[in-house]
Amino acid sequence: MTQLRPFKQVDVFTSTPFNGNPLAVIMDADGLSDEQMQTIARWTNLSETTFVLPATEPAADYRVRIFTPDMELPFAGHPTLGTAHALLESGISLNQPQQIVQQCGVGLVKIRIADDGALAFASPEAVLTPFSDAPISSALNSDKLEEQLPVMVADMGIRWLLVPMKSAEAVLEIKPDAVEFARLIKKSNVNGVMPFGPLKGVADGYEVRGLLIEQGSLTEDPVTGSANACLARYFQARGVELDYLVHQGTAIQRAGRVTVTYASDGVWIGGQTVTVLDGAIRL
């Protein structure tokens, strides 16, 4: 029997459509099998598709499952904010005003609602492990690594290799070697690589990129919440807790913007989200 389920496609980490990271949200996934969810995610062919389910934890407002075209993820940043935006727009009833609690594979994640509609999630803790591998430069095709800062693997349920670069320009000049990059991903056992460098003329600002392999091919994520959360934990572990702004997506003609805020109640990764498509998906 054909079913219609509420569906939205939203653009995350931007206030202007088509400049951020798109996300498909199946607003009511109750009763869908794992296989159906994976099939839908493969069909949407976006970096992630989320499926909203009733919460099983009393403190949570809803439960979400996050799928790439290849696999399920326990947590990801832009799907967290994009799903929250879609549900708020649809009039979800919250347990507490101005705060959403999402249940996902890493547990409960808090999402803060700002007066201007921006959302921010509380970064989960990250396990940081130093990583040293000679092919990093060859994998990125760059000799402009910032050697005064360590390369780290950050594990937040999803794993990112954080690579400091000398400047934002050095980040944007990166043209990865596909073979060496695949080798680097395998050796570091990460989901993706995030090079980062300071923005010229922007106080407390960084240019970052999210490079990864999807469906066997090297690709670039437009804007990456989880990697930015990992980077925020990286700075914190080094004793630096200064709020900052991230530019991401520049190399692929996007204009993603991510805010990082250090507060007494956590590290918050935030940005705007806009809805692009609103309707139903036929199952």
Short mmCIF file of C-alpha atoms in Angstrom, two decimals:
data_model
loop_
_atom_site.label_atom_id
_atom_site.label_comp_id
_atom_site.label_asym_id
_atom_site.label_seq_id
_atom_site.Cartn_x
_atom_site.Cartn_y
_atom_site.Cartn_z
CA MET A 1 0.00 0.00 0.00
CA THR A 2 1.34 3.44 -0.95
CA GLN A 3 2.03 5.73 2.00
CA LEU A 4 2.68 9.46 2.13
CA ARG A 5 5.05 10.62 4.88
CA PRO A 6 5.80 14.30 5.67
CA PHE A 7 9.12 15.33 4.14
CA LYS A 8 11.32 18.42 4.15
CA GLN A 9 14.61 19.27 2.50
CA VAL A 10 16.43 21.98 4.40
CA ASP A 11 19.66 23.92 3.95
CA VAL A 12 21.79 24.00 7.10
CA PHE A 13 24.39 26.54 8.27
CA THR A 14 23.08 29.30 6.01
CA SER A 15 20.36 31.95 6.05
CA THR A 16 20.23 31.98 2.23
CA PRO A 17 18.99 28.90 0.33
CA PHE A 18 21.51 26.92 -1.72
CA ASN A 19 24.55 28.16 0.22
CA GLY A 20 24.71 25.60 3.03
CA ASN A 21 24.50 21.84 3.42
CA PRO A 22 21.25 20.18 2.28
CA LEU A 23 19.50 17.60 4.42
CA ALA A 24 16.47 15.41 3.75
CA VAL A 25 14.17 14.90 6.76
CA ILE A 26 11.53 12.16 6.88
CA MET A 27 9.30 13.67 9.55
CA ASP A 28 7.50 10.45 10.49
CA ALA A 29 9.56 7.29 10.10
CA ASP A 30 7.59 5.14 12.53
CA GLY A 31 7.36 1.60 11.19
CA LEU A 32 10.08 1.93 8.55
CA SER A 33 12.66 -0.85 8.50
CA ASP A 34 16.42 -0.32 8.55
CA GLU A 35 16.49 -1.45 4.93
CA GLN A 36 13.83 1.09 3.92
CA MET A 37 15.71 3.91 5.64
CA GLN A 38 18.98 2.98 3.96
CA THR A 39 17.25 2.70 0.57
CA ILE A 40 15.68 6.16 0.94
CA ALA A 41 19.01 7.67 2.00
CA ARG A 42 20.71 6.08 -0.98
CA TRP A 43 18.02 7.53 -3.26
CA THR A 44 18.13 11.09 -1.88
CA ASN A 45 21.91 10.87 -2.46
CA LEU A 46 22.58 13.64 0.05
CA SER A 47 25.39 13.41 2.57
CA GLU A 48 22.74 12.56 5.19
CA THR A 49 19.02 11.82 5.44
CA THR A 50 17.31 11.75 8.84
CA PHE A 51 14.35 9.76 10.08
CA VAL A 52 12.27 11.06 12.99
CA LEU A 53 10.86 8.54 15.47
CA PRO A 54 9.14 8.72 18.87
CA ALA A 55 11.58 9.14 21.74
CA THR A 56 12.28 6.19 24.00
CA GLU A 57 14.00 8.37 26.61
CA PRO A 58 11.66 10.46 28.82
CA ALA A 59 13.88 13.56 28.60
CA ALA A 60 13.99 13.55 24.79
CA ASP A 61 11.58 15.41 22.51
CA TYR A 62 12.14 12.93 19.66
CA ARG A 63 14.53 10.27 18.39
CA VAL A 64 16.43 10.56 15.13
CA ARG A 65 18.33 8.08 13.00
CA ILE A 66 20.91 9.45 10.58
CA PHE A 67 21.86 7.69 7.34
CA THR A 68 24.40 8.47 4.65
CA PRO A 69 23.97 6.75 1.26
CA ASP A 70 26.30 4.03 2.61
CA MET A 71 25.63 3.61 6.33
CA GLU A 72 23.99 4.78 9.55
CA LEU A 73 25.79 7.32 11.75
CA PRO A 74 25.39 7.60 15.54
CA PHE A 75 25.69 11.39 15.37
CA ALA A 76 26.25 14.20 12.88
CA GLY A 77 26.02 17.96 13.28
CA HIS A 78 24.15 19.39 10.30
CA PRO A 79 21.50 16.62 10.49
CA THR A 80 20.99 17.49 14.16
CA LEU A 81 20.28 21.17 13.47
CA GLY A 82 18.39 20.52 10.23
CA THR A 83 16.05 18.00 11.84
CA ALA A 84 15.40 20.31 14.77
CA HIS A 85 14.60 23.18 12.40
CA ALA A 86 12.18 21.01 10.41
CA LEU A 87 10.35 19.86 13.53
CA LEU A 88 10.14 23.36 15.01
CA GLU A 89 8.70 24.64 11.75
CA SER A 90 6.11 21.85 11.90
CA GLY A 91 5.05 22.84 15.40
CA ILE A 92 6.62 20.15 17.59
CA SER A 93 5.66 20.33 21.26
CA LEU A 94 8.75 20.64 23.45
CA ASN A 95 9.32 19.43 26.99
CA GLN A 96 11.13 22.70 27.79
CA PRO A 97 10.82 26.11 26.10
CA GLN A 98 13.77 27.31 24.00
CA GLN A 99 15.49 23.95 24.22
CA ILE A 100 15.24 20.71 22.25
CA VAL A 101 16.60 17.39 23.45
CA GLN A 102 17.39 14.99 20.64
CA GLN A 103 17.88 11.27 21.17
CA CYS A 104 20.35 9.67 18.75
CA GLY A 105 23.08 7.06 18.58
CA VAL A 106 25.41 8.90 20.99
CA GLY A 107 22.66 9.52 23.53
CA LEU A 108 20.87 12.79 24.31
CA VAL A 109 21.99 15.98 22.54
CA LYS A 110 20.75 19.41 23.65
CA ILE A 111 19.84 22.03 21.03
CA ARG A 112 19.48 25.68 21.97
CA ILE A 113 17.03 28.00 20.18
CA ALA A 114 18.17 31.64 19.82
CA ASP A 115 15.79 34.59 19.53
CA ASP A 116 16.72 35.04 15.86
CA GLY A 117 15.86 31.43 15.07
CA ALA A 118 19.46 30.19 14.94
CA LEU A 119 20.02 26.77 16.47
CA ALA A 120 23.08 25.42 18.25
CA PHE A 121 23.81 21.93 19.52
CA ALA A 122 25.86 21.12 22.58
CA SER A 123 28.98 19.40 21.36
CA PRO A 124 29.44 15.86 22.65
CA GLU A 125 32.76 15.07 24.24
CA ALA A 126 35.53 13.98 21.88
CA VAL A 127 38.40 11.57 22.33
CA LEU A 128 41.51 13.19 20.84
CA THR A 129 44.47 11.11 19.70
CA PRO A 130 47.67 12.50 18.14
CA PHE A 131 48.32 11.23 14.61
CA SER A 132 51.54 11.37 12.66
CA ASP A 133 51.77 10.09 9.12
CA ALA A 134 54.18 11.19 6.42
CA PRO A 135 51.62 11.01 3.55
CA ILE A 136 49.43 13.80 4.98
CA SER A 137 51.16 16.39 2.77
CA SER A 138 51.05 14.15 -0.29
CA ALA A 139 47.41 13.20 0.38
CA LEU A 140 46.45 16.89 0.51
CA ASN A 141 48.96 17.94 -2.18
CA SER A 142 50.23 20.68 0.10
CA ASP A 143 53.42 21.54 1.97
CA LYS A 144 51.68 24.28 3.98
CA LEU A 145 50.81 22.34 7.13
CA GLU A 146 51.14 24.33 10.34
CA GLU A 147 53.79 22.29 12.11
CA GLN A 148 53.45 24.25 15.37
CA LEU A 149 50.09 22.56 15.99
CA PRO A 150 49.44 18.81 16.25
CA VAL A 151 47.43 16.72 13.81
CA MET A 152 44.73 14.90 15.77
CA VAL A 153 42.09 12.24 15.31
CA ALA A 154 38.91 13.39 17.05
CA ASP A 155 36.31 10.72 17.83
CA MET A 156 32.77 11.91 18.52
CA GLY A 157 30.91 8.83 17.34
CA ILE A 158 31.98 10.05 13.91
CA ARG A 159 35.77 10.35 13.48
CA TRP A 160 37.63 13.29 11.87
CA LEU A 161 41.31 13.87 11.20
CA LEU A 162 42.03 17.52 12.07
CA VAL A 163 44.93 18.99 10.07
CA PRO A 164 46.17 22.51 10.92
CA MET A 165 47.27 24.64 7.95
CA LYS A 166 49.24 27.89 7.87
CA SER A 167 46.37 30.00 6.48
CA ALA A 168 42.88 30.01 5.00
CA GLU A 169 44.50 30.35 1.57
CA ALA A 170 46.48 27.17 2.20
CA VAL A 171 43.23 25.37 3.06
CA LEU A 172 41.55 26.54 -0.15
CA GLU A 173 44.55 25.58 -2.30
CA ILE A 174 44.33 21.92 -1.28
CA LYS A 175 43.73 19.55 -4.21
CA PRO A 176 43.81 16.06 -2.70
CA ASP A 177 45.49 13.15 -4.42
CA ALA A 178 42.71 10.54 -4.55
CA VAL A 179 44.93 7.48 -4.07
CA GLU A 180 47.01 8.95 -1.23
CA PHE A 181 43.90 10.43 0.37
CA ALA A 182 42.16 7.04 0.42
CA ARG A 183 45.30 5.58 2.02
CA LEU A 184 45.29 8.32 4.66
CA ILE A 185 41.60 7.73 5.48
CA LYS A 186 42.25 4.01 5.87
CA LYS A 187 45.39 4.39 7.99
CA SER A 188 43.85 6.98 10.33
CA ASN A 189 40.54 5.08 10.43
CA VAL A 190 38.45 8.23 10.13
CA ASN A 191 35.25 9.25 8.34
CA GLY A 192 36.86 12.37 6.91
CA VAL A 193 39.67 14.93 7.02
CA MET A 194 39.22 18.55 8.12
CA PRO A 195 42.08 20.93 7.24
CA PHE A 196 41.71 24.31 8.96
CA GLY A 197 43.53 27.64 8.84
CA PRO A 198 43.08 31.21 10.17
CA LEU A 199 41.12 33.67 8.05
CA LYS A 200 42.97 36.83 7.06
CA GLY A 201 41.15 39.97 8.20
CA VAL A 202 38.58 38.07 10.27
CA ALA A 203 39.27 38.15 13.98
CA ASP A 204 38.84 34.71 15.54
CA GLY A 205 37.82 33.14 12.25
CA TYR A 206 38.83 29.96 10.41
CA GLU A 207 38.44 28.54 6.93
CA VAL A 208 37.81 24.78 7.04
CA ARG A 209 37.04 22.00 4.59
CA GLY A 210 35.40 18.62 5.09
CA LEU A 211 37.05 16.08 2.77
CA LEU A 212 35.83 12.49 2.70
CA ILE A 213 35.17 9.43 0.60
CA GLU A 214 31.55 8.57 -0.19
CA GLN A 215 30.44 5.64 -2.34
CA GLY A 216 34.08 5.04 -3.22
CA SER A 217 34.77 8.57 -4.50
CA LEU A 218 36.59 11.55 -3.02
CA THR A 219 34.12 14.31 -2.24
CA GLU A 220 33.75 17.47 -0.13
CA ASP A 221 31.08 18.18 2.44
CA PRO A 222 29.65 21.71 2.09
CA VAL A 223 29.39 22.41 5.85
CA THR A 224 30.11 19.90 8.60
CA GLY A 225 28.68 20.22 12.11
CA SER A 226 30.39 17.20 13.64
CA ALA A 227 33.85 18.10 12.31
CA ASN A 228 33.44 21.65 13.59
CA ALA A 229 32.43 20.27 16.98
CA CYS A 230 35.57 18.13 16.93
CA LEU A 231 37.65 21.20 16.07
CA ALA A 232 36.08 23.13 18.94
CA ARG A 233 37.07 20.33 21.32
CA TYR A 234 40.57 20.35 19.79
CA PHE A 235 41.03 24.03 20.69
CA GLN A 236 39.53 23.47 24.13
CA ALA A 237 41.95 20.63 24.83
CA ARG A 238 44.78 23.04 24.04
CA GLY A 239 43.42 25.51 26.61
CA VAL A 240 41.89 27.90 24.03
CA GLU A 241 38.24 28.78 24.69
CA LEU A 242 37.63 31.83 22.48
CA ASP A 243 34.39 32.06 20.51
CA TYR A 244 35.00 31.98 16.78
CA LEU A 245 33.38 31.94 13.34
CA VAL A 246 33.92 29.31 10.65
CA HIS A 247 33.69 29.72 6.88
CA GLN A 248 33.13 26.43 5.07
CA GLY A 249 32.16 25.47 1.53
CA THR A 250 34.10 28.26 -0.17
CA ALA A 251 36.03 25.82 -2.38
CA ILE A 252 32.77 24.40 -3.81
CA GLN A 253 30.91 27.72 -4.22
CA ARG A 254 28.98 27.54 -0.95
CA ALA A 255 28.96 30.05 1.88
CA GLY A 256 28.44 28.06 5.05
CA ARG A 257 28.76 29.84 8.37
CA VAL A 258 29.23 28.11 11.71
CA THR A 259 29.46 29.79 15.11
CA VAL A 260 31.36 28.20 17.98
CA THR A 261 30.56 29.43 21.49
CA TYR A 262 32.24 28.34 24.72
CA ALA A 263 29.93 28.65 27.72
CA SER A 264 29.66 27.35 31.27
CA ASP A 265 27.05 24.83 30.12
CA GLY A 266 29.02 23.44 27.19
CA VAL A 267 30.51 24.08 23.77
CA TRP A 268 27.81 25.16 21.29
CA ILE A 269 27.96 24.71 17.52
CA GLY A 270 25.40 26.89 15.79
CA GLY A 271 24.02 28.42 12.64
CA GLN A 272 20.92 29.26 10.65
CA THR A 273 18.76 26.81 8.67
CA VAL A 274 16.23 27.45 5.90
CA THR A 275 13.61 25.17 4.34
CA VAL A 276 13.85 24.61 0.59
CA LEU A 277 11.33 21.81 -0.08
CA ASP A 278 8.24 21.01 1.97
CA GLY A 279 5.81 18.24 1.14
CA ALA A 280 5.53 14.46 1.33
CA ILE A 281 7.50 11.44 0.23
CA ARG A 282 5.64 8.52 -1.34
CA LEU A 283 6.64 5.12 0.08
#
